[in-house]
Amino acid sequence: MNQDNIFFDYEGDNWFKRNQKSLLKTTEHDFILDMIRSYNIIPRAVLEIGASNGWRLNEIYEIYGSKCTAVEPSELAIKDGRERYPHI
């Protein structure tokens, strides 16, 4: 088993388990969202690699109506995101 397999099989889900509760509180002081706001960017489409459950993409979708696509190795994060944000 190599490092990539270990990450994809275990660490993605483990990271999500450790951080799941804090993900619900992050939109107010998020660097990426702050940059989008400060530069008055209105994104038409957004791809986020390492999107967790899609919380940031959901915020972008709700504010700008952007087409959002998430790439995430954690099956737990994907499942949670599909339940919370089915439009992402």
Coordinates of N, CA and C in Angstrom, one line a residue:
M1 N 0.9 -1.2 0.0 CA 0.0 0.0 0.0 C 0.9 1.2 0.0
N2 N 0.6 2.2 -0.9 CA 1.5 3.4 -1.0 C 0.7 4.5 -0.3
Q3 N 1.4 5.7 -0.2 CA 0.9 6.8 0.5 C -0.4 7.3 -0.1
D4 N -0.5 7.3 -1.4 CA -1.8 7.7 -2.1 C -2.9 6.9 -1.6
N5 N -2.7 5.5 -1.6 CA -3.8 4.6 -1.2 C -4.2 4.9 0.2
I6 N -3.2 5.1 1.1 CA -3.5 5.3 2.5 C -4.4 6.6 2.6
F7 N -4.0 7.6 1.9 CA -4.7 8.9 2.0 C -6.2 8.7 1.5
F8 N -6.3 8.1 0.3 CA -7.6 7.9 -0.3 C -8.5 6.9 0.5
D9 N -7.9 5.9 1.1 CA -8.6 4.9 1.9 C -9.0 5.4 3.3
Y10 N -8.1 6.2 3.9 CA -8.3 6.5 5.3 C -8.3 8.0 5.7
E11 N -7.3 8.7 5.3 CA -7.1 10.0 5.8 C -8.1 11.0 5.4
G12 N -8.6 10.9 4.2 CA -9.7 11.8 3.7 C -10.9 11.7 4.7
D13 N -11.3 10.5 5.0 CA -12.5 10.3 5.9 C -12.1 10.8 7.3
N14 N -10.9 10.4 7.8 CA -10.4 10.8 9.1 C -10.4 12.3 9.3
W15 N -9.9 13.0 8.3 CA -9.9 14.5 8.3 C -11.3 15.0 8.5
F16 N -12.2 14.5 7.7 CA -13.6 15.0 7.7 C -14.2 14.7 9.1
K17 N -13.9 13.5 9.7 CA -14.5 13.2 11.0 C -13.9 14.2 12.0
R18 N -12.6 14.5 12.0 CA -12.0 15.5 12.9 C -12.6 16.9 12.8
N19 N -12.9 17.3 11.6 CA -13.2 18.7 11.3 C -14.7 19.0 11.0
Q20 N -15.5 18.0 11.0 CA -16.9 18.1 10.6 C -17.7 19.2 11.3
K21 N -17.6 19.3 12.6 CA -18.3 20.3 13.3 C -17.9 21.7 13.0
S22 N -16.6 21.9 12.9 CA -16.1 23.2 12.6 C -16.4 23.7 11.2
L23 N -16.7 22.8 10.3 CA -17.0 23.2 8.9 C -18.3 24.1 8.8
L24 N -19.2 23.9 9.8 CA -20.4 24.6 9.7 C -20.3 26.1 10.1
K25 N -19.1 26.5 10.7 CA -18.9 27.8 11.2 C -17.9 28.6 10.4
T26 N -17.5 28.2 9.3 CA -16.3 28.7 8.6 C -16.6 29.8 7.6
T27 N -17.9 30.0 7.2 CA -18.1 30.9 6.1 C -17.8 32.4 6.4
E28 N -17.9 32.8 7.6 CA -17.7 34.2 8.0 C -16.3 34.7 7.8
H29 N -15.3 33.9 8.1 CA -13.9 34.3 8.1 C -13.1 33.3 7.2
D30 N -13.6 33.0 6.0 CA -12.9 32.1 5.1 C -12.1 33.0 4.1
F31 N -10.8 32.6 4.0 CA -9.9 33.4 3.1 C -10.3 33.4 1.7
I32 N -10.7 32.3 1.1 CA -11.2 32.3 -0.3 C -12.4 33.1 -0.5
L33 N -13.4 33.0 0.4 CA -14.6 33.8 0.2 C -14.3 35.3 0.4
D34 N -13.4 35.6 1.4 CA -13.0 37.0 1.6 C -12.4 37.6 0.3
M35 N -11.5 36.8 -0.4 CA -10.9 37.3 -1.6 C -11.9 37.5 -2.7
I36 N -12.8 36.6 -2.8 CA -13.8 36.7 -3.9 C -14.6 38.0 -3.6
R37 N -15.0 38.2 -2.4 CA -15.7 39.5 -2.0 C -14.9 40.7 -2.2
S38 N -13.6 40.7 -1.8 CA -12.8 41.9 -1.8 C -12.4 42.3 -3.2
Y39 N -12.3 41.4 -4.1 CA -12.0 41.7 -5.5 C -13.3 41.8 -6.4
N40 N -14.4 41.8 -5.8 CA -15.7 41.9 -6.5 C -15.8 40.9 -7.7
I41 N -15.3 39.7 -7.4 CA -15.4 38.6 -8.4 C -16.8 38.0 -8.4
I42 N -17.3 37.8 -9.6 CA -18.6 37.2 -9.7 C -18.4 35.9 -10.6
P43 N -18.1 34.8 -9.9 CA -17.7 33.6 -10.7 C -18.9 32.9 -11.3
R44 N -18.8 32.6 -12.6 CA -19.8 31.8 -13.3 C -19.8 30.4 -13.0
A45 N -18.5 29.8 -12.9 CA -18.3 28.4 -12.6 C -17.1 28.3 -11.7
V46 N -17.2 27.3 -10.7 CA -16.2 27.1 -9.7 C -15.9 25.6 -9.6
L47 N -14.6 25.3 -9.6 CA -14.2 23.9 -9.3 C -13.4 24.0 -8.1
E48 N -13.7 23.2 -7.1 CA -12.9 23.2 -5.8 C -12.4 21.7 -5.7
I49 N -11.1 21.6 -5.6 CA -10.5 20.3 -5.4 C -10.1 20.2 -3.9
G50 N -10.6 19.2 -3.3 CA -10.5 19.1 -1.8 C -11.6 19.9 -1.2
A51 N -12.8 19.7 -1.6 CA -14.0 20.5 -1.3 C -14.7 20.1 0.0
S52 N -14.2 19.1 0.7 CA -14.8 18.6 1.9 C -16.3 18.3 1.6
N53 N -17.2 18.8 2.3 CA -18.6 18.5 2.0 C -19.3 19.5 1.1
G54 N -18.5 20.4 0.6 CA -19.0 21.4 -0.3 C -19.5 22.7 0.3
W55 N -19.2 22.9 1.6 CA -19.8 24.1 2.3 C -19.4 25.4 1.6
R56 N -18.1 25.5 1.2 CA -17.7 26.8 0.5 C -18.4 26.9 -0.8
L57 N -18.5 25.9 -1.6 CA -19.2 25.9 -2.9 C -20.6 26.3 -2.7
N58 N -21.2 25.8 -1.6 CA -22.6 26.1 -1.3 C -22.8 27.6 -1.1
E59 N -21.8 28.2 -0.3 CA -21.9 29.6 -0.1 C -21.7 30.4 -1.4
I60 N -20.8 30.0 -2.2 CA -20.6 30.7 -3.5 C -21.9 30.5 -4.4
Y61 N -22.5 29.4 -4.4 CA -23.7 29.1 -5.1 C -24.8 30.0 -4.6
E62 N -25.0 30.1 -3.3 CA -26.1 30.9 -2.8 C -25.9 32.4 -3.0
I63 N -24.7 32.9 -3.0 CA -24.4 34.3 -3.2 C -24.5 34.7 -4.7
Y64 N -23.8 33.9 -5.5 CA -23.6 34.3 -6.9 C -24.4 33.4 -7.9
G65 N -25.0 32.3 -7.5 CA -25.6 31.4 -8.4 C -24.7 30.7 -9.4
S66 N -23.5 30.5 -9.0 CA -22.4 29.9 -9.8 C -22.7 28.4 -10.0
K67 N -22.2 27.9 -11.1 CA -22.2 26.4 -11.3 C -21.0 25.9 -10.5
C68 N -21.3 25.0 -9.6 CA -20.2 24.6 -8.7 C -19.9 23.1 -8.9
T69 N -18.7 22.7 -8.9 CA -18.3 21.3 -9.0 C -17.3 21.0 -7.9
A70 N -17.5 19.9 -7.2 CA -16.6 19.6 -6.1 C -15.8 18.3 -6.4
V71 N -14.5 18.2 -6.0 CA -13.7 17.0 -6.1 C -13.2 16.8 -4.7
E72 N -13.5 15.5 -4.2 CA -13.2 15.3 -2.8 C -12.9 13.8 -2.6
P73 N -11.8 13.4 -1.9 CA -11.5 12.0 -1.7 C -12.2 11.3 -0.6
S74 N -12.8 12.1 0.3 CA -13.5 11.5 1.4 C -14.9 11.1 1.1
E75 N -15.2 9.8 1.2 CA -16.6 9.3 0.9 C -17.5 9.9 2.0
L76 N -17.1 10.0 3.2 CA -18.0 10.5 4.2 C -18.3 12.0 3.9
A77 N -17.4 12.8 3.5 CA -17.6 14.2 3.1 C -18.6 14.3 2.0
I78 N -18.4 13.4 1.0 CA -19.3 13.4 -0.2 C -20.7 13.1 0.2
K79 N -20.8 12.1 1.0 CA -22.2 11.7 1.5 C -22.8 12.8 2.3
D80 N -22.1 13.5 3.2 CA -22.6 14.6 3.9 C -23.0 15.8 3.0
G81 N -22.1 16.0 2.1 CA -22.4 17.1 1.1 C -23.6 16.9 0.3
R82 N -23.8 15.7 -0.2 CA -25.0 15.3 -1.0 C -26.3 15.5 -0.2
E83 N -26.2 15.2 1.1 CA -27.4 15.4 1.9 C -27.6 16.9 2.2
R84 N -26.6 17.7 2.5 CA -26.7 19.1 2.8 C -26.9 20.0 1.6
Y85 N -26.2 19.7 0.6 CA -26.1 20.6 -0.6 C -26.3 19.8 -1.9
P86 N -27.5 19.3 -2.1 CA -27.7 18.4 -3.3 C -27.5 19.1 -4.6
H87 N -27.5 20.4 -4.7 CA -27.3 21.2 -5.9 C -25.9 21.3 -6.3
I88 N -25.0 20.9 -5.4 CA -23.5 21.0 -5.7 C -23.0 19.7 -6.4

